[in-house]
Amino acid sequence: GAPRIGVAMPEARQFALGGWAAVLLGVAWRGGLRSLLSTLLLGAAPAVVLATYFSDVLAPVTGLYSKDQVKTMKKKATDLERSKTTKIFDGGESMDWLNCLVKQLWPHITKYVEEKIRGYEDMIQGCLPVVGSSLHFSSCSLGKKHIEFGPVVSRLVKASYDGKVIENNGVALDIDVCYYSDVDIVLSSPVASVGIADLKIQGTLTINFRPLLDESPFVGGVEILFANPPDVDLDFKGIGNIADMPGIYSAVRNVIRDAIGGIMVSPNRKAFAISGDPKVDLAYLRNPPPAGLVRVTVVKAENLEAADLHYDLTKSSDPFVEVMVGCRRWRTPTIQKNCNPVWTEKNVHDFYFYHMMQWVQVDVLDEDKFSSADSLGRIHRTSVEELLQQSADGPVSFPLKQRSPKDSVPPADARLFLCFELIHEVPLTAANLEVGTDRYSLNFKIDECDGLPLASLNAPFTVRITVGGDAERSLSTKKGWAKYAPGMVLADLKRYAKLLEDGVEPKMIAEVLGVEKGAIEAFAAARLHSSSQDVKFQNWISKIEAERVQNEISTNPQFEEVLRLTIPERGISAVVELLSSQKKPAVVGRFEVEIGMTETIEGPFVIMDPSTGQPLSNGHGCDAKLHGTFTLFGLAR
């Protein structure tokens, strides 16, 4: 798209920019391109800092917003978003008892957290050059305003147990969370400072207790998540005020929201198995079965704003549609120079959803080649349940609304036509399989890898699956982690030290006390005496535990995840890759599976070296394997 038409440039700003351009042209003419680039680089940073610190004075010249205007716009944007925030359920019970407890604990919590934050000063200074060695937290306060909880609503949910899905075998608590913090954290140096002045988080936190068991502790696991992205807002201090400028501010908010979404927004969650029951599978706590799929079809748009001015003086837009459910995003292709676009290709997408009250958010955007996409309107957050009801008889026409106060208001007759359909996963034997773009749902459960080489592959690893060579049908796990193992305790080490001093062989100690021989030999090599200071024993424990964790992550990483994606047909190949944790991840292992006519393909799967085509090996005659299962479902209305 061409540059967006905005408010006429102030005359003072025109003269200022004209003079600036003349100076740059003069420098380029006299000194060449290198001098011009140097001038730009040296002048850009001071110019931005001056424009930020003196934005109120320079606003008439720069054409930028003043600090007061920025704060006013941010408040309007926050209030607008908050007014559109829909709770999962109305009503609920008060949690005043918890808020009273948090209020009393808050001074102690803030003191603990502030000390932890200040403890990072040495690490920050050590990671920076000499010029950064004076960095310190000049201010570090979480403020006096505490997190507030409530109301809370409970409901029954299904759960996975012993490989089966059981209805109403869990309890979910939906808790409204509100944190309007007067936080004040500033990192300072002799040159500049940067910090956060305020932080606001509002959303509905869901805590699932499932499956329900007949033995203590009566609950198999706990999951903590946001079914919908929470509203997040923050103010910056010092040179961080640059991030408050229009354009940068929205980008910073999006980065923060995406970071939260990648950890805590459905389908992502924090999950813990607490019962020890082997029939409770952590993979299905972290990635539970979905409630279904919502099929979104983008049909057409009408009377969109003409946001671009082209070189022939005609106006139009280059629209595309972006849909978001939970933390998952999808977009249509862009249709060039058309304010009444009709989408006929790649305009259908299936989203897994986990609750009927999950929101669907739809944006119509104008694609620009040299800047971020401009908003042409938004269909604000609406629940899956409501959209399915509205689309019961076919495509629905939705009026487009203003995305935020800083965006232009769409024409009154601007509309987007969408269709929403409910799709279910069904066994392959079902007769009424869906006939559409995607007919099947592939579930790839990854438990662990073993037999990997100890070094040289740059652990920790992630696992990526790509179906049919299509990058759009590709998903990755989170980084692998080390299997839990009880660590050594101080009393045991002193006991080992005493036995070694009495001349007992490490092999005998290991056999009698049931300890790994290698651990005893490593402890003997450390030459610690039973009379040594406790801190020396603790340091040795920390060192050994760090080595154990690194070895486990390298040779036997745990994943416990289920990756789900829709596919168009059977008889399609799936490539599974093991990726390193380098800045630019490299493929260190791979294997291929044919997704055919069988419903389930059981592992383990031998991991091949991509450079030689031979199995990866740990050097002891054991091939590296990935333990997991592929399960194929049909899709049906």
XYZ file of C-alpha atoms in Angstrom:
637
model
C 0.000 0.000 0.000
C 0.951 3.623 -0.441
C 1.500 6.035 2.443
C -1.574 6.608 4.569
C -3.293 10.005 4.298
C -3.316 11.803 7.631
C -3.688 15.286 9.067
C -2.033 18.083 7.101
C 1.547 18.711 8.201
C 2.000 21.922 10.282
C 3.758 24.709 8.372
C 6.448 25.015 11.046
C 7.184 21.319 10.702
C 7.443 21.646 6.918
C 10.138 24.341 7.258
C 11.985 22.319 9.913
C 12.017 19.133 7.854
C 12.946 21.073 4.706
C 15.937 22.616 6.475
C 16.964 19.238 7.868
C 16.800 17.675 4.381
C 18.894 20.543 2.923
C 21.608 20.000 5.563
C 21.723 16.258 4.838
C 21.958 16.855 1.088
C 24.801 19.294 1.662
C 26.687 16.786 3.809
C 26.167 14.062 1.208
C 27.390 16.360 -1.598
C 30.545 17.297 0.289
C 31.446 14.048 2.001
C 29.647 11.291 0.140
C 27.270 8.601 1.273
C 29.383 7.502 4.271
C 29.189 10.979 5.816
C 25.467 11.077 5.189
C 24.936 7.752 6.960
C 27.127 8.861 9.867
C 25.110 12.040 10.227
C 21.853 10.099 10.219
C 23.090 7.603 12.806
C 24.585 10.256 15.086
C 21.633 12.570 14.759
C 18.783 10.094 15.044
C 19.245 9.103 18.685
C 19.591 12.674 20.101
C 16.697 13.813 17.917
C 14.393 11.102 19.250
C 15.466 11.695 22.853
C 14.939 15.469 22.526
C 11.591 14.957 20.859
C 10.591 12.642 23.699
C 11.768 14.714 26.648
C 10.568 18.030 25.197
C 7.538 16.678 23.348
C 5.216 19.279 24.889
C 7.376 22.184 23.644
C 8.267 20.646 20.284
C 4.824 19.215 19.456
C 3.866 22.137 17.152
C 7.145 21.674 15.231
C 7.478 17.880 15.182
C 3.825 17.174 14.590
C 4.076 14.479 17.289
C 1.762 14.186 20.253
C 2.673 15.838 23.544
C 3.074 13.748 26.703
C -0.326 14.880 27.964
C -1.930 13.940 24.654
C -0.244 10.519 24.734
C -1.512 9.869 28.270
C -5.009 11.002 27.318
C -5.030 8.751 24.233
C -3.724 5.794 26.219
C -6.394 6.305 28.877
C -9.101 6.449 26.202
C -7.734 3.306 24.535
C -7.552 1.456 27.868
C -11.049 2.558 28.901
C -12.417 1.555 25.504
C -10.840 -1.906 25.715
C -12.013 -2.302 29.304
C -15.563 -1.332 28.354
C -15.522 -4.126 25.762
C -14.117 -6.715 28.152
C -16.710 -9.439 28.610
C -16.546 -11.675 31.631
C -16.823 -15.384 31.012
C -19.796 -15.452 33.367
C -21.934 -12.783 34.979
C -22.434 -12.798 38.726
C -20.285 -15.084 40.852
C -19.253 -15.097 44.475
C -17.129 -12.513 46.239
C -13.514 -13.243 47.160
C -13.183 -10.535 49.812
C -11.613 -13.051 52.163
C -8.750 -13.641 49.726
C -8.331 -9.940 48.978
C -8.094 -9.235 52.722
C -5.366 -11.865 53.043
C -3.458 -10.539 49.998
C -3.703 -6.987 51.356
C -2.041 -8.034 54.620
C 0.608 -10.093 52.832
C 1.330 -7.506 50.127
C 4.059 -5.536 52.023
C 5.904 -8.802 52.668
C 5.422 -9.999 49.089
C 6.685 -6.701 47.643
C 9.732 -6.716 49.911
C 10.615 -10.236 48.790
C 10.116 -9.479 45.075
C 12.003 -6.181 45.249
C 15.004 -7.903 46.850
C 14.907 -10.537 44.111
C 14.854 -7.828 41.414
C 17.758 -5.958 42.970
C 19.636 -9.248 43.101
C 19.835 -9.121 39.303
C 22.031 -5.987 39.353
C 25.292 -7.963 39.408
C 24.114 -10.252 36.600
C 23.089 -7.271 34.442
C 26.364 -5.468 35.083
C 28.352 -8.612 34.303
C 26.635 -9.006 30.931
C 27.445 -5.469 29.796
C 30.652 -3.727 28.702
C 32.559 -1.494 31.105
C 30.302 1.441 30.250
C 27.336 -0.523 31.681
C 29.075 -1.551 34.904
C 27.438 1.329 36.811
C 23.891 0.278 35.981
C 21.733 -0.006 39.079
C 18.106 0.073 40.177
C 17.589 3.640 41.354
C 13.989 2.775 42.205
C 12.438 -0.619 42.806
C 8.932 -0.700 44.211
C 5.876 -2.797 43.406
C 3.744 -0.066 44.969
C 1.032 -0.207 47.573
C -1.821 -1.376 45.340
C -2.265 -5.136 45.548
C -3.810 -7.653 43.175
C -7.579 -7.985 43.589
C -9.474 -11.204 42.940
C -13.136 -11.911 42.302
C -15.851 -12.573 41.716
C -15.416 -16.306 41.123
C -17.668 -18.754 39.281
C -17.350 -22.551 39.332
C -18.346 -25.030 36.619
C -17.845 -28.683 35.718
C -15.419 -29.647 32.940
C -14.386 -32.845 31.199
C -11.071 -34.519 31.979
C -8.667 -37.025 30.462
C -7.874 -40.076 32.594
C -6.251 -43.366 31.605
C -6.413 -42.367 27.930
C -10.167 -41.665 28.033
C -12.138 -38.409 28.092
C -14.669 -38.344 30.937
C -17.409 -35.717 31.082
C -17.915 -33.658 34.269
C -14.826 -35.126 35.919
C -13.206 -31.822 36.865
C -13.967 -28.446 38.404
C -13.019 -25.079 36.891
C -12.881 -21.788 38.781
C -13.140 -18.626 36.656
C -11.701 -15.761 38.697
C -11.632 -12.112 37.665
C -8.156 -10.676 38.294
C -7.452 -6.949 38.456
C -4.013 -5.396 39.084
C -3.837 -1.599 38.825
C -0.316 -1.211 40.108
C 1.596 1.937 41.052
C 4.809 0.036 40.358
C 7.976 2.138 40.079
C 11.033 0.261 38.779
C 13.839 2.316 37.221
C 17.204 1.057 35.919
C 19.677 3.948 35.873
C 23.141 4.784 34.617
C 25.104 8.067 34.382
C 23.875 8.413 30.780
C 20.159 7.631 30.976
C 17.466 5.719 32.813
C 14.596 3.494 31.774
C 11.745 2.092 33.799
C 8.093 1.260 34.325
C 5.817 3.671 36.166
C 2.445 1.901 36.073
C 1.203 -1.558 35.205
C -2.389 -2.621 34.624
C -3.550 -6.186 34.042
C -7.189 -7.230 33.908
C -8.684 -10.528 32.827
C -10.361 -13.766 33.853
C -8.021 -16.401 35.257
C -9.176 -20.016 35.013
C -7.956 -22.713 37.401
C -8.874 -26.292 36.466
C -8.783 -29.118 39.006
C -8.932 -32.422 37.107
C -9.334 -35.339 36.898
C -11.189 -36.113 40.123
C -9.862 -39.220 41.890
C -11.086 -41.649 44.541
C -7.830 -41.421 46.502
C -5.960 -38.617 48.239
C -5.326 -35.872 47.135
C -8.578 -36.528 45.129
C -7.383 -34.297 42.258
C -4.963 -35.475 39.566
C -3.648 -32.103 38.436
C -4.023 -28.345 38.338
C -4.045 -26.067 35.270
C -3.769 -22.267 35.362
C -4.557 -20.167 32.280
C -6.364 -17.221 30.739
C -9.077 -18.466 28.371
C -8.881 -15.061 26.651
C -5.962 -12.600 26.402
C -5.959 -10.251 29.416
C -5.916 -6.481 28.960
C -2.384 -5.206 29.586
C -1.257 -1.589 29.828
C 1.874 0.089 31.194
C 3.633 3.443 31.325
C 7.353 3.924 30.814
C 9.833 6.303 32.429
C 13.097 7.861 31.242
C 14.156 7.010 27.713
C 11.487 4.311 27.853
C 9.034 7.153 27.156
C 9.973 6.618 23.498
C 7.806 3.504 23.720
C 4.837 5.725 24.637
C 4.903 7.411 21.253
C 2.064 6.539 18.836
C 2.881 3.509 16.727
C 5.645 2.341 19.081
C 3.177 2.153 21.969
C 0.826 -0.237 20.184
C 3.782 -2.369 19.036
C 5.094 -2.642 22.616
C 1.645 -3.639 23.897
C 1.373 -6.321 21.224
C 4.782 -7.749 22.138
C 3.787 -7.926 25.816
C 0.442 -9.529 24.996
C 2.111 -12.094 22.734
C 4.624 -12.911 25.483
C 1.811 -13.525 27.975
C -0.158 -15.425 25.336
C 2.744 -17.775 24.650
C 2.760 -18.844 28.299
C -0.693 -18.464 29.819
C -3.384 -17.836 27.170
C -5.380 -20.803 25.877
C -4.381 -23.292 24.599
C -1.176 -22.540 26.549
C -1.252 -22.955 30.308
C 0.754 -23.856 33.380
C -0.087 -27.424 34.420
C 1.053 -29.617 37.294
C 0.391 -33.291 38.070
C -0.044 -33.514 41.848
C -1.387 -37.005 42.542
C 1.379 -39.368 41.427
C -1.278 -41.522 39.732
C 0.336 -42.979 36.552
C -3.038 -42.774 34.774
C -2.933 -38.984 35.034
C -1.017 -37.904 31.925
C 0.792 -34.578 32.230
C 0.644 -34.156 28.438
C -3.158 -34.006 28.569
C -3.071 -31.614 31.524
C -0.875 -29.266 29.515
C -2.844 -29.815 26.283
C -6.351 -31.061 27.145
C -8.828 -32.232 24.495
C -10.614 -29.268 22.857
C -14.334 -28.573 23.161
C -14.416 -28.530 19.360
C -13.312 -26.484 16.381
C -14.856 -23.303 15.053
C -14.592 -22.982 11.281
C -14.214 -19.347 10.189
C -14.995 -18.446 6.584
C -14.193 -14.921 5.414
C -16.579 -14.137 2.544
C -16.275 -10.474 1.600
C -16.139 -6.874 2.828
C -18.039 -3.850 1.603
C -17.452 -0.088 1.636
C -14.037 -0.171 3.317
C -12.161 3.066 3.883
C -9.831 4.078 1.031
C -6.701 4.430 3.160
C -4.011 4.678 0.454
C -3.264 7.421 -2.053
C -1.567 6.021 -5.138
C 0.751 7.749 -7.565
C -2.035 8.231 -10.093
C -3.957 10.134 -7.342
C -6.540 7.371 -6.990
C -7.459 6.094 -3.519
C -8.044 2.521 -2.360
C -6.918 -0.034 0.212
C -5.085 -3.364 0.218
C -7.245 -5.256 2.736
C -6.732 -8.531 4.529
C -8.547 -10.049 7.513
C -6.884 -11.271 10.709
C -8.749 -13.564 13.143
C -7.645 -14.353 16.700
C -8.944 -17.074 19.055
C -7.064 -17.401 22.337
C -3.421 -16.852 21.385
C -3.815 -18.319 17.877
C -3.829 -15.940 14.892
C -4.628 -16.491 11.233
C -4.934 -14.133 8.281
C -6.351 -14.195 4.778
C -4.413 -13.285 1.639
C -4.267 -9.578 0.760
C -6.485 -8.289 -2.048
C -4.797 -5.360 -3.757
C -6.500 -2.010 -4.419
C -10.041 -3.003 -3.536
C -12.466 -1.463 -1.039
C -15.075 -4.173 -1.749
C -12.915 -7.326 -1.642
C -14.222 -10.873 -2.085
C -12.105 -13.753 -0.760
C -12.367 -17.046 -2.647
C -9.019 -18.733 -1.869
C -7.381 -19.578 1.475
C -10.306 -17.915 3.222
C -11.302 -20.797 5.542
C -9.568 -21.712 8.794
C -10.353 -24.049 11.701
C -9.550 -22.922 15.248
C -9.460 -25.327 18.188
C -11.363 -23.845 21.122
C -11.621 -25.031 24.715
C -14.656 -23.181 26.020
C -17.795 -21.807 24.376
C -17.143 -18.430 26.023
C -13.736 -17.995 24.392
C -13.592 -14.788 22.377
C -13.138 -14.424 18.650
C -11.611 -11.111 17.550
C -11.587 -10.061 13.901
C -9.642 -7.163 12.338
C -9.725 -5.800 8.803
C -6.328 -4.290 8.000
C -4.724 -2.365 5.158
C -1.365 -3.881 4.204
C 1.480 -1.381 3.833
C 4.849 -2.347 2.420
C 6.961 0.067 4.450
C 5.023 0.299 7.743
C 2.731 -1.684 9.991
C -0.766 -2.450 8.736
C -3.432 0.217 9.290
C -6.786 -0.619 10.817
C -9.830 -0.508 8.539
C -12.139 -1.665 11.312
C -12.691 -4.358 13.900
C -15.367 -6.770 15.029
C -14.793 -6.626 18.741
C -14.566 -9.594 21.031
C -17.523 -11.927 20.700
C -17.869 -15.394 22.221
C -17.748 -18.541 20.093
C -21.216 -19.433 21.367
C -22.748 -16.130 20.245
C -21.097 -16.227 16.813
C -22.300 -19.784 16.183
C -25.851 -18.725 17.052
C -25.670 -15.731 14.707
C -24.310 -17.877 11.833
C -26.872 -20.664 12.166
C -28.493 -19.692 8.839
C -25.348 -18.829 6.877
C -22.927 -15.876 6.489
C -23.576 -12.856 8.706
C -22.903 -9.191 7.980
C -20.953 -7.497 10.795
C -20.581 -3.692 11.006
C -16.964 -2.570 11.404
C -16.084 -0.475 14.442
C -13.136 1.725 15.376
C -10.274 -0.360 16.785
C -8.949 2.350 19.134
C -9.168 6.152 19.511
C -5.952 6.660 17.525
C -7.378 4.778 14.513
C -9.714 6.283 11.950
C -13.454 5.623 12.225
C -14.655 3.201 9.498
C -17.417 4.393 7.160
C -20.885 3.911 8.637
C -21.777 1.335 5.993
C -18.475 -0.627 6.154
C -19.245 -4.292 6.750
C -17.551 -7.691 6.844
C -19.341 -10.927 5.910
C -18.305 -14.002 7.882
C -19.544 -17.507 8.523
C -18.907 -19.548 11.698
C -19.524 -23.306 11.939
C -19.076 -25.780 14.788
C -16.902 -28.801 13.901
C -16.234 -31.845 16.103
C -13.491 -34.450 16.219
C -14.982 -37.898 15.533
C -13.526 -41.413 15.066
C -12.416 -42.285 11.546
C -15.173 -44.896 11.405
C -17.871 -42.179 11.531
C -19.965 -42.072 8.375
C -20.593 -38.324 8.373
C -17.048 -37.047 7.917
C -16.745 -33.406 6.930
C -16.251 -32.626 3.245
C -14.337 -29.358 3.217
C -10.921 -27.745 3.192
C -9.710 -29.730 6.210
C -11.286 -33.121 6.841
C -9.048 -34.516 9.584
C -7.482 -33.547 12.901
C -4.002 -34.882 13.684
C -2.977 -35.178 17.342
C 0.739 -35.717 17.933
C 1.537 -36.622 21.547
C 5.236 -36.213 22.399
C 6.410 -37.805 25.651
C 10.220 -37.755 25.589
C 13.398 -38.443 23.634
C 16.129 -40.799 24.800
C 19.459 -42.131 23.568
C 20.627 -38.725 22.344
C 24.356 -37.866 22.328
C 25.529 -36.197 25.515
C 27.107 -33.161 23.861
C 27.505 -31.137 20.659
C 23.794 -30.840 19.695
C 23.116 -27.597 21.591
C 20.345 -28.585 23.994
C 17.674 -27.809 25.102
C 15.644 -28.999 22.138
C 12.238 -28.350 20.655
C 10.236 -30.724 18.453
C 8.600 -29.426 15.271
C 6.069 -31.222 13.086
C 5.323 -30.144 9.501
C 2.584 -31.842 7.489
C 2.742 -32.087 3.711
C 5.689 -29.684 3.494
C 3.294 -26.815 4.259
C 4.782 -24.193 6.612
C 1.240 -23.143 7.582
C 0.640 -26.679 8.875
C 3.566 -26.643 11.274
C 3.725 -26.527 15.090
C 6.510 -26.712 17.671
C 6.745 -27.768 21.296
C 8.237 -25.736 24.081
C 11.825 -26.483 25.094
C 12.509 -29.889 26.584
C 13.140 -30.161 30.298
C 14.874 -32.545 32.676
C 12.995 -35.345 34.380
C 12.575 -34.714 38.085
C 14.903 -36.646 40.368
C 15.252 -36.265 44.156
C 18.460 -34.356 44.884
C 21.061 -35.088 47.514
C 20.599 -33.481 50.919
C 23.197 -32.114 53.298
C 22.819 -34.856 55.932
C 23.354 -37.607 53.338
C 26.502 -35.962 51.988
C 28.028 -35.688 55.448
C 27.233 -39.362 55.944
C 28.974 -40.250 52.655
C 31.970 -38.108 53.674
C 32.270 -39.942 57.005
C 32.123 -43.359 55.310
C 34.794 -42.310 52.784
C 37.020 -41.061 55.630
C 36.625 -44.485 57.294
C 37.990 -46.128 54.109
C 34.741 -47.528 52.682
C 34.947 -47.887 48.896
C 32.564 -45.718 46.775
C 31.235 -48.867 45.063
C 30.259 -50.373 48.417
C 28.579 -47.138 49.561
C 26.581 -46.982 46.337
C 25.408 -50.626 46.616
C 24.438 -50.471 50.297
C 22.741 -47.053 50.260
C 21.194 -47.350 46.798
C 23.026 -44.370 45.330
C 24.509 -44.031 41.838
C 28.164 -45.073 41.851
C 29.132 -42.125 39.642
C 27.688 -39.640 42.131
C 29.683 -41.142 45.015
C 32.881 -41.166 42.955
C 32.355 -37.516 41.987
C 31.773 -36.656 45.634
C 34.944 -38.516 46.667
C 36.912 -36.571 44.048
C 35.705 -33.303 45.609
C 37.624 -34.264 48.813
C 35.056 -32.790 51.192
C 35.370 -33.811 54.847
C 32.506 -34.399 57.250
C 33.774 -31.397 59.243
C 33.737 -29.052 56.222
C 31.481 -25.994 56.287
C 27.874 -26.515 55.188
C 28.228 -23.922 52.431
C 30.851 -26.082 50.693
C 28.455 -29.029 50.661
C 25.645 -26.820 49.334
C 27.859 -25.463 46.550
C 28.795 -29.008 45.550
C 25.105 -30.037 45.535
C 24.256 -27.071 43.279
C 27.076 -27.938 40.895
C 26.125 -31.621 40.639
C 22.431 -30.799 40.188
C 23.227 -28.342 37.375
C 25.333 -31.007 35.621
C 22.585 -33.614 36.077
C 19.926 -31.295 34.630
C 22.105 -30.426 31.626
C 22.832 -34.094 30.961
C 19.146 -34.988 31.208
C 18.135 -32.157 28.869
C 20.780 -33.273 26.364
C 20.204 -37.044 26.421
C 16.672 -37.604 27.756
C 14.592 -34.408 27.328
C 10.966 -34.485 28.493
C 8.217 -32.731 26.505
C 4.810 -34.054 27.633
C 2.872 -32.103 25.007
C 0.124 -32.710 22.465
C 0.332 -30.798 19.170
C -2.927 -30.542 17.204
C -3.411 -29.405 13.627
C -5.955 -29.963 10.870
C -5.012 -31.671 7.610
C -6.856 -32.000 4.279
C -6.422 -35.706 3.513
C -4.943 -39.058 4.443
C -1.845 -40.470 2.781
C 0.080 -37.318 3.597
C 3.578 -37.281 5.096
C 4.503 -35.641 8.393
C 8.110 -34.632 9.019
C 9.205 -34.424 12.652
C 12.375 -32.462 13.437
C 14.465 -32.045 16.570
C 15.714 -28.449 16.729
C 18.639 -27.013 18.689
C 18.406 -23.962 20.944
C 20.838 -21.830 18.964
C 19.906 -18.269 18.022
C 19.194 -19.676 14.576
C 17.843 -23.163 15.402
C 19.386 -26.014 13.470
C 17.825 -29.389 12.675
C 19.834 -31.972 14.639
C 17.521 -34.940 14.043
C 14.455 -35.915 12.032
C 12.131 -38.715 10.968
C 9.146 -39.019 8.652
C 5.764 -40.682 9.162
C 3.054 -41.461 6.622
C -0.358 -40.439 7.961
C -2.393 -43.217 6.350
C -5.545 -45.173 6.960
C -4.861 -46.265 10.539
C -6.234 -44.237 13.403
C -3.152 -44.531 15.630
C 0.582 -44.807 14.969
C 2.533 -45.771 18.091
C 6.165 -44.909 18.755
C 8.992 -45.009 19.561
C 10.389 -43.480 16.371
C 14.092 -43.651 15.521
C 15.643 -40.187 15.101
C 17.887 -39.899 12.054
C 20.946 -37.687 11.629
C 19.963 -35.197 8.865
C 23.523 -34.979 7.524
C 24.213 -38.729 7.198
C 20.759 -40.305 7.042
C 21.861 -42.736 9.769
C 20.285 -43.063 13.251
C 21.580 -40.699 15.903
C 23.418 -42.607 18.617
C 24.712 -41.969 22.115
C 27.885 -43.899 21.329
C 26.897 -46.940 23.398
C 25.062 -48.812 20.662
C 21.721 -47.225 21.500
C 19.796 -45.342 18.810
C 18.099 -42.077 19.687
C 14.292 -42.378 19.795
C 11.278 -40.159 20.220
C 8.480 -41.692 22.303
C 5.061 -40.520 21.200
C 1.824 -41.307 19.390
C 0.032 -40.021 16.302
C -3.773 -40.127 16.491
C -5.996 -39.210 13.549
C -9.610 -38.034 13.922
C -12.226 -37.149 11.365
C -13.977 -33.762 11.379
C -17.765 -33.560 11.234
C -20.509 -31.010 11.825
